[in-house]
Coordinates of C-alpha atoms and ligand atoms in Angstrom, one line a residue:
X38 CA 67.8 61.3 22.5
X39 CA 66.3 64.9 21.9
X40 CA 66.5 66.6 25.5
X41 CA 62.1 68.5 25.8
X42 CA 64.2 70.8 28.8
X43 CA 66.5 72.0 26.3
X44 CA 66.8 74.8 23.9
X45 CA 69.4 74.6 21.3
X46 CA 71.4 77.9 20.6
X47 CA 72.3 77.9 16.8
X48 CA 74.6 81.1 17.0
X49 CA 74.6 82.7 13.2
X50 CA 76.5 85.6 14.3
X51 CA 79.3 84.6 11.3
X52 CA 76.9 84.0 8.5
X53 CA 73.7 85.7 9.1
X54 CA 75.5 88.1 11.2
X55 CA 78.5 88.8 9.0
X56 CA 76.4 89.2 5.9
X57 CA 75.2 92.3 6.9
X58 CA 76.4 95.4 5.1
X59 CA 78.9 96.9 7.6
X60 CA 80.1 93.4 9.7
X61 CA 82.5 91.5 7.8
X62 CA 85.3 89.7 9.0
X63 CA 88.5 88.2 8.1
X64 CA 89.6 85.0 8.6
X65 CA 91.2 85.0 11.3
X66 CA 88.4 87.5 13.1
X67 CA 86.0 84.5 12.4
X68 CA 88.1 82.0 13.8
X69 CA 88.5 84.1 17.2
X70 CA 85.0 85.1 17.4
X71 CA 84.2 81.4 16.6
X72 CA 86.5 80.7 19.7
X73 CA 84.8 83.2 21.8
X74 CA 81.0 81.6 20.9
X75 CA 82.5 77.6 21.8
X76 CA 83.7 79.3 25.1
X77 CA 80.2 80.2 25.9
X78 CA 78.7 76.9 24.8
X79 CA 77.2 77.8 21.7
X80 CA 76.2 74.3 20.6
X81 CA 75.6 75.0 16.8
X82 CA 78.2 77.7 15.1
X83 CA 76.7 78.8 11.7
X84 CA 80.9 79.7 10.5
X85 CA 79.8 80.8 7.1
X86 CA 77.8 79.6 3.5
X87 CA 80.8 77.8 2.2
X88 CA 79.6 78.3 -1.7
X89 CA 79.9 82.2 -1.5
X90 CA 83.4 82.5 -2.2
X91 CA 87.0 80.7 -1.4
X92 CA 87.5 82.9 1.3
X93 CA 84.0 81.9 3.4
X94 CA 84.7 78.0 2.5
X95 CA 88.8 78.3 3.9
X96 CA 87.3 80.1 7.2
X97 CA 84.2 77.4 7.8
X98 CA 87.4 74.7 7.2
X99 CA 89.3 76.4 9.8
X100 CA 87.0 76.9 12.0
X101 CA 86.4 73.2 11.5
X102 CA 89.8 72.4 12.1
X103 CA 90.1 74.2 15.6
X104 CA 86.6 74.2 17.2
X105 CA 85.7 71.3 19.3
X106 CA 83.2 71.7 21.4
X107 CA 81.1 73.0 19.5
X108 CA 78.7 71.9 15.9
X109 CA 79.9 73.7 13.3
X110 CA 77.5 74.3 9.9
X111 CA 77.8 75.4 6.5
X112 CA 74.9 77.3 5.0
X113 CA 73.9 76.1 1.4
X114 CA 71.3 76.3 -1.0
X115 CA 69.3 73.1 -2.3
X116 CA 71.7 72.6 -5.5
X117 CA 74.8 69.8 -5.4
X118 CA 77.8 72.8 -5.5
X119 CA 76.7 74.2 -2.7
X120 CA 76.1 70.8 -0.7
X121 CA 79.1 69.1 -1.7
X122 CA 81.1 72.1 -1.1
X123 CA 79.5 72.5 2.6
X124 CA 80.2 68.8 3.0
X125 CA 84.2 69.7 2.1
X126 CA 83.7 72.6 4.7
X127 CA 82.8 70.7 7.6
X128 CA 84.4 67.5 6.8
X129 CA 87.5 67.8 9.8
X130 CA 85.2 69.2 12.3
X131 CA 84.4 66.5 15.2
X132 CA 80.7 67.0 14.5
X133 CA 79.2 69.1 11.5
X134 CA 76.0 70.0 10.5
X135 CA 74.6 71.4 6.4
X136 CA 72.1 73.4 6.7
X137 CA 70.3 73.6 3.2
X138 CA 67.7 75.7 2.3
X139 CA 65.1 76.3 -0.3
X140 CA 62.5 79.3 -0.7
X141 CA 58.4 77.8 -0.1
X142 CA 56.1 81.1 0.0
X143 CA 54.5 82.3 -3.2
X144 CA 56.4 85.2 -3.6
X145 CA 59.4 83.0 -3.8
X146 CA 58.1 80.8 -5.6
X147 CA 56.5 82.7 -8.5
X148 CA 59.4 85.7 -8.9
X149 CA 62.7 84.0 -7.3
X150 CA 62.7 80.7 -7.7
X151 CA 60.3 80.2 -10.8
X152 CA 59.2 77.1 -9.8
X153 CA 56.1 75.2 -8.8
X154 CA 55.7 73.6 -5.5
X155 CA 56.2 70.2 -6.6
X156 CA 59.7 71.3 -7.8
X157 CA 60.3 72.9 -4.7
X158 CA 59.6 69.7 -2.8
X159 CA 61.7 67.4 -5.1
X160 CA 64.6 70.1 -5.1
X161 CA 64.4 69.9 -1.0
X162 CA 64.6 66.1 -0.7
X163 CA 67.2 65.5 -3.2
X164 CA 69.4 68.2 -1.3
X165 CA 69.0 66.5 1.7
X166 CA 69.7 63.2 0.4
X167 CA 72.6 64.5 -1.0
X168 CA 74.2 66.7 2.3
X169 CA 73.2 63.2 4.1
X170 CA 76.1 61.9 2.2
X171 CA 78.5 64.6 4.2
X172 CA 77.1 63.9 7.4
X173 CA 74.2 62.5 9.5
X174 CA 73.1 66.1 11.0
X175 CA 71.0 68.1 8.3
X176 CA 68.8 71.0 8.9
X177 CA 66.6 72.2 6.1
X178 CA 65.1 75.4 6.3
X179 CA 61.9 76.9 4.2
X180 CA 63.0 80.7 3.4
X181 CA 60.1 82.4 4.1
X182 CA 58.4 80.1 5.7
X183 CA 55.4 82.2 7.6
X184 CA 54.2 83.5 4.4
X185 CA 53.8 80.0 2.9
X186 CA 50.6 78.4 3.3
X187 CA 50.1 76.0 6.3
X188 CA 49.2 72.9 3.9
X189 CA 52.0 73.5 1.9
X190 CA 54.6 74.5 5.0
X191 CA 53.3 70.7 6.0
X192 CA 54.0 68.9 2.5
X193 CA 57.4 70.4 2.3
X194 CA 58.4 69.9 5.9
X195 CA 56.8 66.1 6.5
X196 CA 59.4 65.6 3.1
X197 CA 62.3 67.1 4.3
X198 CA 62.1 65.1 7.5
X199 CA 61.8 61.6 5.2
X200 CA 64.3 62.9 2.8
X201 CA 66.7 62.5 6.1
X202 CA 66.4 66.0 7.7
X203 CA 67.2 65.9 11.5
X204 CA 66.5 69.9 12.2
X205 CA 63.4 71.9 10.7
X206 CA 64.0 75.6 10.8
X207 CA 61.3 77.5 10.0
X208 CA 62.7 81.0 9.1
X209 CA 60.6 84.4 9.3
X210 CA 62.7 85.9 6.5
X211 CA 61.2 88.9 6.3
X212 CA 61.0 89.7 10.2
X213 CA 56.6 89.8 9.6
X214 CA 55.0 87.6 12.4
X215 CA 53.9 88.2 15.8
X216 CA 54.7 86.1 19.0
X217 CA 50.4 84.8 18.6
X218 CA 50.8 84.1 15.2
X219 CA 54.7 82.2 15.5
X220 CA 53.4 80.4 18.7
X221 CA 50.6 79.0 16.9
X222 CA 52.1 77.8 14.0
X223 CA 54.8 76.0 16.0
X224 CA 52.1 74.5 18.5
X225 CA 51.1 72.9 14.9
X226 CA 53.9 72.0 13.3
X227 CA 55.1 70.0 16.8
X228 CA 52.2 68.4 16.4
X229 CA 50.6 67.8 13.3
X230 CA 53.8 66.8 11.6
X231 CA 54.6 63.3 10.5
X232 CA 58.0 62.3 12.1
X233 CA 57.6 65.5 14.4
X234 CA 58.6 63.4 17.5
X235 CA 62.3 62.7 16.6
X236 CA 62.8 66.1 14.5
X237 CA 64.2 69.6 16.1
X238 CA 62.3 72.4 15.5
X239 CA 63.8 75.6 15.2
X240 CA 62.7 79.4 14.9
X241 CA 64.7 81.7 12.4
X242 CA 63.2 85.2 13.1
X243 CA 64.4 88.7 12.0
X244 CA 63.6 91.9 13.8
X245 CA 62.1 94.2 10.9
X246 CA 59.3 95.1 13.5
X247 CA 61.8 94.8 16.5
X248 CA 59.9 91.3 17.4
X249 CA 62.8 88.8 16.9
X250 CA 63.5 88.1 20.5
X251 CA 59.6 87.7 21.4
X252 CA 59.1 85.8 18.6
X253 CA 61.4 83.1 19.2
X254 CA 60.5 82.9 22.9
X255 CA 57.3 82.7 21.6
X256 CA 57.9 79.5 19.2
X257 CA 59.7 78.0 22.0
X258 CA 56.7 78.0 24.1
X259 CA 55.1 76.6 20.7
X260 CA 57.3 73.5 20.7
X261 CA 60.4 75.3 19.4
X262 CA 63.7 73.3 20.9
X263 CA 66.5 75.6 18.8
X264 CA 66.8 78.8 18.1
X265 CA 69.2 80.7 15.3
X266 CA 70.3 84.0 16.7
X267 CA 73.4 86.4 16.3
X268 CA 74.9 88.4 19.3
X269 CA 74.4 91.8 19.9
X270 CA 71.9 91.0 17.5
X271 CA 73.3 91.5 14.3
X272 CA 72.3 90.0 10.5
X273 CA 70.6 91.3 7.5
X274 CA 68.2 94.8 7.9
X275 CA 67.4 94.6 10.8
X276 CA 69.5 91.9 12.6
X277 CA 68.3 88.5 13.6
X278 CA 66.8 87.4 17.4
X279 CA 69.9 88.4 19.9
X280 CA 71.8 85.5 21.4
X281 CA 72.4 87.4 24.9
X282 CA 69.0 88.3 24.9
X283 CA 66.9 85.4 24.3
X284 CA 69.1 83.6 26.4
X285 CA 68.9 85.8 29.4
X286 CA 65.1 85.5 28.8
X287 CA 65.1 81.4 29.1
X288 CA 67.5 82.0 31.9
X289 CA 66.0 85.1 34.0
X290 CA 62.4 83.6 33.7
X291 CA 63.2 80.2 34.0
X292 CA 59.7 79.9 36.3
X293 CA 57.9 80.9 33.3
X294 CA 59.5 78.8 30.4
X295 CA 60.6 75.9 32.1
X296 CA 63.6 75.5 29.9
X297 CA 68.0 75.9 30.1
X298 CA 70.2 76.2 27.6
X299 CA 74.1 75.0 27.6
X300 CA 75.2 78.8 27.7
X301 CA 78.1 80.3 29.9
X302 CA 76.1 83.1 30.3
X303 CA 79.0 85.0 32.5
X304 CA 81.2 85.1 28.6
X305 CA 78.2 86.8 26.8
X306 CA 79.8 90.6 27.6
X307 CA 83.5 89.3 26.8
X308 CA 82.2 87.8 23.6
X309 CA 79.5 91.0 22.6
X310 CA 82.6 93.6 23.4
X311 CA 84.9 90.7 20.7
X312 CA 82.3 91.3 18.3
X313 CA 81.8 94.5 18.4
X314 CA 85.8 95.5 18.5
X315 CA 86.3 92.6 15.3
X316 CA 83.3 94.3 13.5
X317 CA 84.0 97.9 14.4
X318 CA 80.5 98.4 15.4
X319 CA 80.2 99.7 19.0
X320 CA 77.0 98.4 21.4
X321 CA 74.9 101.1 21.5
X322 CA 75.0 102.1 25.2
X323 CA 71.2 101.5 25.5
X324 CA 71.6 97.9 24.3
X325 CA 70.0 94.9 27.0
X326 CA 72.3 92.5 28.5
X327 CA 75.4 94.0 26.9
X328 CA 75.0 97.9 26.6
X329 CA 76.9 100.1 28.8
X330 CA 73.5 101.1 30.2
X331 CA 72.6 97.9 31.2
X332 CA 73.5 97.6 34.9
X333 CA 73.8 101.4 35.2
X334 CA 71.8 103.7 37.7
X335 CA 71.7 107.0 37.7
X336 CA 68.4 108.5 39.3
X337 CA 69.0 109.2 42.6
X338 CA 65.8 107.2 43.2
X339 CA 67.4 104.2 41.6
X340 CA 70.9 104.3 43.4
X341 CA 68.6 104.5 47.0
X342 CA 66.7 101.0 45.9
X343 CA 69.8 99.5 44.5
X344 CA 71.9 100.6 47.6
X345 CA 69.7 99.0 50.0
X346 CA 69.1 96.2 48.1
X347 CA 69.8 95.2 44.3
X348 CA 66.9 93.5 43.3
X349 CA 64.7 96.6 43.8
X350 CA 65.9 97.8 40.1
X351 CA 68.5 94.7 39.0
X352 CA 66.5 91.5 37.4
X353 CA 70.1 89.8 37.0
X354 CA 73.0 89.9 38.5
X355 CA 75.8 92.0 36.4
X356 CA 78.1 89.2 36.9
X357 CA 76.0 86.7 35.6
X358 CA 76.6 88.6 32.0
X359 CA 80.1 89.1 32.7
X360 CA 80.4 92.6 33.4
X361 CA 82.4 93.5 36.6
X362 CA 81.0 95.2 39.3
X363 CA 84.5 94.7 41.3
X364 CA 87.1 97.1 41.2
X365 CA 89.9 95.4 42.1
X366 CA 92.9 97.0 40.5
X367 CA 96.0 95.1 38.6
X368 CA 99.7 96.8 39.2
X369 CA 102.7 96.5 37.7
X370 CA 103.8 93.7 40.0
X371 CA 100.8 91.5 39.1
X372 CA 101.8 88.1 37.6
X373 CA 100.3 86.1 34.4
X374 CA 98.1 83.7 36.8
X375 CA 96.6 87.1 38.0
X376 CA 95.9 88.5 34.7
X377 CA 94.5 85.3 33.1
X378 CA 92.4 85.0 36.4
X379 CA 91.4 89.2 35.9
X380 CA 90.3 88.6 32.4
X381 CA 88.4 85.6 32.8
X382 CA 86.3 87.2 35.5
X383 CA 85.3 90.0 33.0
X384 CA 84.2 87.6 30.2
X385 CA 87.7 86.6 28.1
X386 CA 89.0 83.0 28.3
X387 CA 92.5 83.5 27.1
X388 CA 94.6 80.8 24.9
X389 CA 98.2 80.5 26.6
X390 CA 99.6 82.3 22.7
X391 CA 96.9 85.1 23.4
X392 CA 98.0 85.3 27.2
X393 CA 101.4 85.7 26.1
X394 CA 100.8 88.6 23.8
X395 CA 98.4 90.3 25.9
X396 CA 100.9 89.8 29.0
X397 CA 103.5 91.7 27.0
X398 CA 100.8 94.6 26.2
X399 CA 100.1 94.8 29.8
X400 CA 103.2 95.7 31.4
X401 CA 103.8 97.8 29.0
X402 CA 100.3 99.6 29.7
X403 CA 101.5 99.0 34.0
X404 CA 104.8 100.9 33.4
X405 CA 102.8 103.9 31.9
X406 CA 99.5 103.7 34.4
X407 CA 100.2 103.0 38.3
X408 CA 96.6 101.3 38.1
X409 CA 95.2 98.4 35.5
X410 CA 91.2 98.8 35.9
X411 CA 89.0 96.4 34.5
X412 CA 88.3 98.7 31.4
X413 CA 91.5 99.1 31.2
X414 CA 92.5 95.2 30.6
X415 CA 89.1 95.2 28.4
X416 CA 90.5 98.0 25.9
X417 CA 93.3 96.0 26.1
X418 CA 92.6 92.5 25.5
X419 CA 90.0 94.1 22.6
X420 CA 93.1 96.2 21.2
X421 CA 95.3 93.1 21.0
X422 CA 92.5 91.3 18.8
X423 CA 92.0 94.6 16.4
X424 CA 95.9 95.0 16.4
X425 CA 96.8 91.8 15.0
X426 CA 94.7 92.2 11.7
X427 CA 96.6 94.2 8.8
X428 CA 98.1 94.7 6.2
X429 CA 99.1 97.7 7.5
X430 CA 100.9 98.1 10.8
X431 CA 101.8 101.6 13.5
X432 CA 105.7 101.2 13.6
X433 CA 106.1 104.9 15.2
X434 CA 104.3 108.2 15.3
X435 CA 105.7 111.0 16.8
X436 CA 103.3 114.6 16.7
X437 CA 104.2 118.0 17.9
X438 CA 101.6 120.8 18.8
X439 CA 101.2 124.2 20.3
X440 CA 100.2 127.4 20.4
X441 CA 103.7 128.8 19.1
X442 CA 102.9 131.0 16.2
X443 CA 105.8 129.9 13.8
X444 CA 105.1 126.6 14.1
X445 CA 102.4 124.6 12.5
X446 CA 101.3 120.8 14.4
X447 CA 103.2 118.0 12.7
X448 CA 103.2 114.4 12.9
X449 CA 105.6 112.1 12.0
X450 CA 104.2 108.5 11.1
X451 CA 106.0 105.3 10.0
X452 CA 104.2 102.5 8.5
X453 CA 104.8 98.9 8.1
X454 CA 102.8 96.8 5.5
X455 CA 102.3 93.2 5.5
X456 CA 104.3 92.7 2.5
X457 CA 107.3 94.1 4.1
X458 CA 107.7 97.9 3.2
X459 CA 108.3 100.7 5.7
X460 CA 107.4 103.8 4.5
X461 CA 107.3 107.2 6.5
X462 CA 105.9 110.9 6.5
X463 CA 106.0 114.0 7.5
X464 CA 102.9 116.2 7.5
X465 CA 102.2 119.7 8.7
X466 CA 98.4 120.5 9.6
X467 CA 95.5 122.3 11.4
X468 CA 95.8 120.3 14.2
X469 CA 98.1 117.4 15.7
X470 CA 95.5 114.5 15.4
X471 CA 94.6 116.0 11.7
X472 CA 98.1 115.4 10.4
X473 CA 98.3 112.2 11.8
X474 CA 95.3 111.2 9.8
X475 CA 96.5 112.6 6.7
X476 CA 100.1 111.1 7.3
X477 CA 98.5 108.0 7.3
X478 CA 96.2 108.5 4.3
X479 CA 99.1 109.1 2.2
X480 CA 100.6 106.5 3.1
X481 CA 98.4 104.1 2.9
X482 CA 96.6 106.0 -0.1
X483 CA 93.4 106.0 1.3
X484 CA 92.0 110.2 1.2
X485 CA 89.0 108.9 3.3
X486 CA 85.9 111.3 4.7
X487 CA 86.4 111.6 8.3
X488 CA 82.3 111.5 9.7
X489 CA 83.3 111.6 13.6
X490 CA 86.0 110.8 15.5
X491 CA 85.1 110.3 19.5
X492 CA 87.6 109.8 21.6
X493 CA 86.5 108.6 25.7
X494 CA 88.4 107.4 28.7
X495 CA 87.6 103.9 29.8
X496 CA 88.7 104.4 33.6
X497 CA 89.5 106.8 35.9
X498 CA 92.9 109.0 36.8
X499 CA 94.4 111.1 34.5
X500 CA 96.7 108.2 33.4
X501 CA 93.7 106.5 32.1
X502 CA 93.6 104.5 28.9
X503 CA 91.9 106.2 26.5
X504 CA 89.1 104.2 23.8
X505 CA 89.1 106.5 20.5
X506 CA 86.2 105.6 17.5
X507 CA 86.7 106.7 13.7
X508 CA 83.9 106.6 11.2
X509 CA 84.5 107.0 7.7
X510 CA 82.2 106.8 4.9
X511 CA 83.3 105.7 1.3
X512 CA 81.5 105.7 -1.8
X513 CA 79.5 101.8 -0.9
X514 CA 80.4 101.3 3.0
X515 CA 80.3 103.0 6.3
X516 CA 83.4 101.7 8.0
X517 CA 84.5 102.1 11.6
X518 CA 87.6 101.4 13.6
X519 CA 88.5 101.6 17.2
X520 CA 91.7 102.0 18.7
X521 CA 93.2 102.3 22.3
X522 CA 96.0 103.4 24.6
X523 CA 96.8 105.8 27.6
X524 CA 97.7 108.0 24.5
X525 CA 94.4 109.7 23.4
X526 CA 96.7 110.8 19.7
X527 CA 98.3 107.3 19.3
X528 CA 94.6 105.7 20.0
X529 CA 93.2 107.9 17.2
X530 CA 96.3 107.0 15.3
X531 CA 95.6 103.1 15.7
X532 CA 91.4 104.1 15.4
X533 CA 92.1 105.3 11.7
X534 CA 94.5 103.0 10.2
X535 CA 92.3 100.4 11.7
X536 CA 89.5 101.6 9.2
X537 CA 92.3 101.1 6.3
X538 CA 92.5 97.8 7.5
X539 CA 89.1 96.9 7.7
X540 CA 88.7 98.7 3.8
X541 CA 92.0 96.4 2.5
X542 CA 90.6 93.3 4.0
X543 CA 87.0 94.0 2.5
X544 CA 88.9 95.1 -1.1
X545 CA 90.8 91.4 -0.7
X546 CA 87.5 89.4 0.3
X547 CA 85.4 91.1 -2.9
X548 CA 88.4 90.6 -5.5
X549 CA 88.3 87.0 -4.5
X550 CA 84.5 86.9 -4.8
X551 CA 84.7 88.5 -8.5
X552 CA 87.6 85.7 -9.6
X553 CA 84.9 83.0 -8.7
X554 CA 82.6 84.6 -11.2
Ligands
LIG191 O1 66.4 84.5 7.0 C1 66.4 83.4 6.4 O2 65.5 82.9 5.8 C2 67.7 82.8 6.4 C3 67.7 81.4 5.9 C4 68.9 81.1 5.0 C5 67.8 80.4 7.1 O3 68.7 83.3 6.9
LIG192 ZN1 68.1 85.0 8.2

């Protein structure tokens, strides 16, 4: 029984969101970003469009293998590969959902597709038929569909739902409609649409004209009971409608909309800070809900209202969204229970494998740094999730620098790769964080073109971990990498090879891509 009081969040962030030039992840990054979105009660995870290549189909499969609580979908186009390879996707997840889709506007139509509308239509319900084979939950979806006329929208949709479709997404591809214009065409379709009363409808929208987030609330008020949206907002040009943020809306302003959703909303910063560490693409500090802005106040106006009371400038409680506003402080005599207990309060809900690794990591860190902060654990927990993705791994770096004359700074780097080799270098340079770079470039025998390397402390003291960024640019991709420790040398060290990584995996994921063709 479809619940009126409930909006469905269809999180994309792995297929619309990792299709975007600059976001890719491995398999294994999908599979613990898929974990993170099923800890904050994501009830539909788009994992991937299974057809694309082996690499997307084996993570959908594996994320269908370990998620439970969750939906998990395949994308695929209207044709029978893509379907039945979908249906192979999600076949051991406890429920699965293909989500098919065909183009309907007339641009589409005429220079894409090359078809009329009638073979549109009869290309929709036969791909529905077909994925109904795999499994009872089927969303179609009409790419493009607010520049398709209104009759036609109707034809195709009232179809699809016949053919056995159980979700209608209506997409704005292009990121072109206004809230008016989306609320109107959803008041209709909920409607005027045969079958409407036992179908989903859901709002797809893009944020070309930075509109995505108003434009779904707006369909929702139009009859809308899903939404597809990525966190932190990412997916193709412009990104897609932001999970935290369209959430927080339905949540904050619940007297105006009427509606919940089934969203954890205290795991949204644990999960954004996931994605952004996976993807290598920080949160721009500005960003609402999960920017390091968000709950900040620096006016001296500001601090007054807060300080006397925190509504005067606060809308939502900081620890709704999982960031800490508590400072308490972990030691080297704190135990597991405490940690686990630390890290959940700041957004991360720890397997008893990553616990264990992250435990390790964190006496370590406690032996070098009287004080564990909060940012601290964060950098931490985030470091242990970049760390464990090769091939390449930091055995041992040792650098020496000064201002002796007869000396140049040197740095001395081993290297393990996947495969097994250790190799090692010495290199003399300008500067002690320049020949670690260049140690590792040879190595590694990547001569990449360093654009900016940042490097920040996380918390406070002069033992304080330090967060370093590297941004490279090669010939097709911008790439960065993040690294961290109370080492500001050996958290650019682990920044830079973490680009290599991030270039090797891409190099493995397109090779694999190329054999398919
Ligand atoms: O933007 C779009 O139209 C899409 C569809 C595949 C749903 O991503
Ligand atoms: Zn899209």
């Amino acid at each position: 029984m479809m619940d009126k009081n409930k909006v469905i969040i269809f999180d994309t962030t792995l297929r619309d969101g990792e299709q975007a030039p600059g976001f890719s992840m491995s398999s294994g990054q999908k599979l613990a970003m898929a974990q993170a979105l099923e800890g904050l009660g994501v009830n539909v995870i788009e994992a991937g469009f299974a057809a694309a290549s082996p690499g997307d189909f084996e993570a959908i499969k594996t994320i269908a293998e370990n998620i439970k609580n969750s939906t998990i979908c395949s994308l695929a186009r209207c044709n029978e590969n893509d379907i039945r390879s979908s249906g192979k996707a999600i076949k051991p997840a406890n429920s699965g959902r293909i989500h098919t889709f065909i183009a309907t506007s007339p641009l589409h139509r005429e220079y894409k597709l090359k078809m009329s509308k009638d073979e549109i239509v009869n290309r929709a319900i036969s791909g529905i038929k077909l994925a109904r084979n795999f499994t009872d939950d089927v969303e179609f979806s009409c790419e493009d569909a607010i520049r398709t006329e209104r009759d036609y929208l109707k034809k195709v949709v009232e179809a699809a739902i016949k053919a056995g479709a159980t979700t209608i997404n209506i997409p704005d591809t292009v990121g072109y409609t206004t809230p008016e214009e989306i609320q109107r065409l959803f008041e209709f379709l909920t409607s005027q649409i045969e079958g409407c009363d036992n179908t989903i409808f859901s709002a797809h929208c893009h944020d070309d004209l930075g509109l995505a987030v108003a434009n779904s609330l707006a369909a929702i008020r139009g009859g809308a009971r899903q939404v597809e949206c990525a966190l932190n907002g990412i997916g193709e040009r412009a990104g897609n409608c932001a999970t935290e943020e369209v959430v927080m809306a339905l949540n904050t302003r619940k007297d105006f909309y009427g509606l919940s959703t089934d969203i954890k909303t205290e795991g949204i910063y644990g999960a954004s800070k996931l994605l952004a560490t996976l993807t290598g693409n920080p949160v721009p500090r500005n960003k609402a809900i999960v920017g390091k802005n968000a709950f900040a106040h620096e006016s001296g106006i500001h601090q007054h209202g807060v300080l006397a009371n925190r509504e005067t400038y606060e809308i939502m409680k900081p620890e709704d969204v999982g960031v800490s506003t508590d400072n308490l402080v972990l030691g080297k005599h704190s135990g597991r229970a405490a940690l686990k207990s630390r890290a959940e309060k700041i957004g991360f809900d720890l397997s008893d494998n990553q616990l264990m690794s992250v435990f390790v990591a964190f006496k370590e860190l406690a032996d070098s740094k009287k004080e564990v902060f909060d940012a601290d654990l964060e950098a931490l927990i985030l470091g242990e999730a970049v760390g464990t993705q090769g091939p390449w791994k930091l055995e041992s770096l040792s650098v020496s620098a000064g201002s002796d004359d007869n000396t140049s700074p040197s740095a001395k780097v081993k290297l393990l790769h996947e495969s097994g080799n250790l190799e090692e270098t010495i290199i003399q340079a300008a500067g002690p964080v320049n020949a670690v770079f260049l140690a590792i470039s040879q190595i590694t025998g990547h001569p990449l073109h360093l654009e900016s390397f940042t490097v920040q402390s996380v918390s406070e003291g002069k033992d304080a971990m330090a967060e370093a960024s590297v941004s490279v640019s090669t010939e097709f991709e911008n790439y960065q990498g993040r690294g961290a420790s109370t080492d500001t040398v050996l958290a650019g060290a682990k920044a830079y090879l973490d680009v290599i990584n991030r270039i090797e995996r891409r190099a493995v994921r397109q090779a694999s891509i190329a054999a398919q063709h």
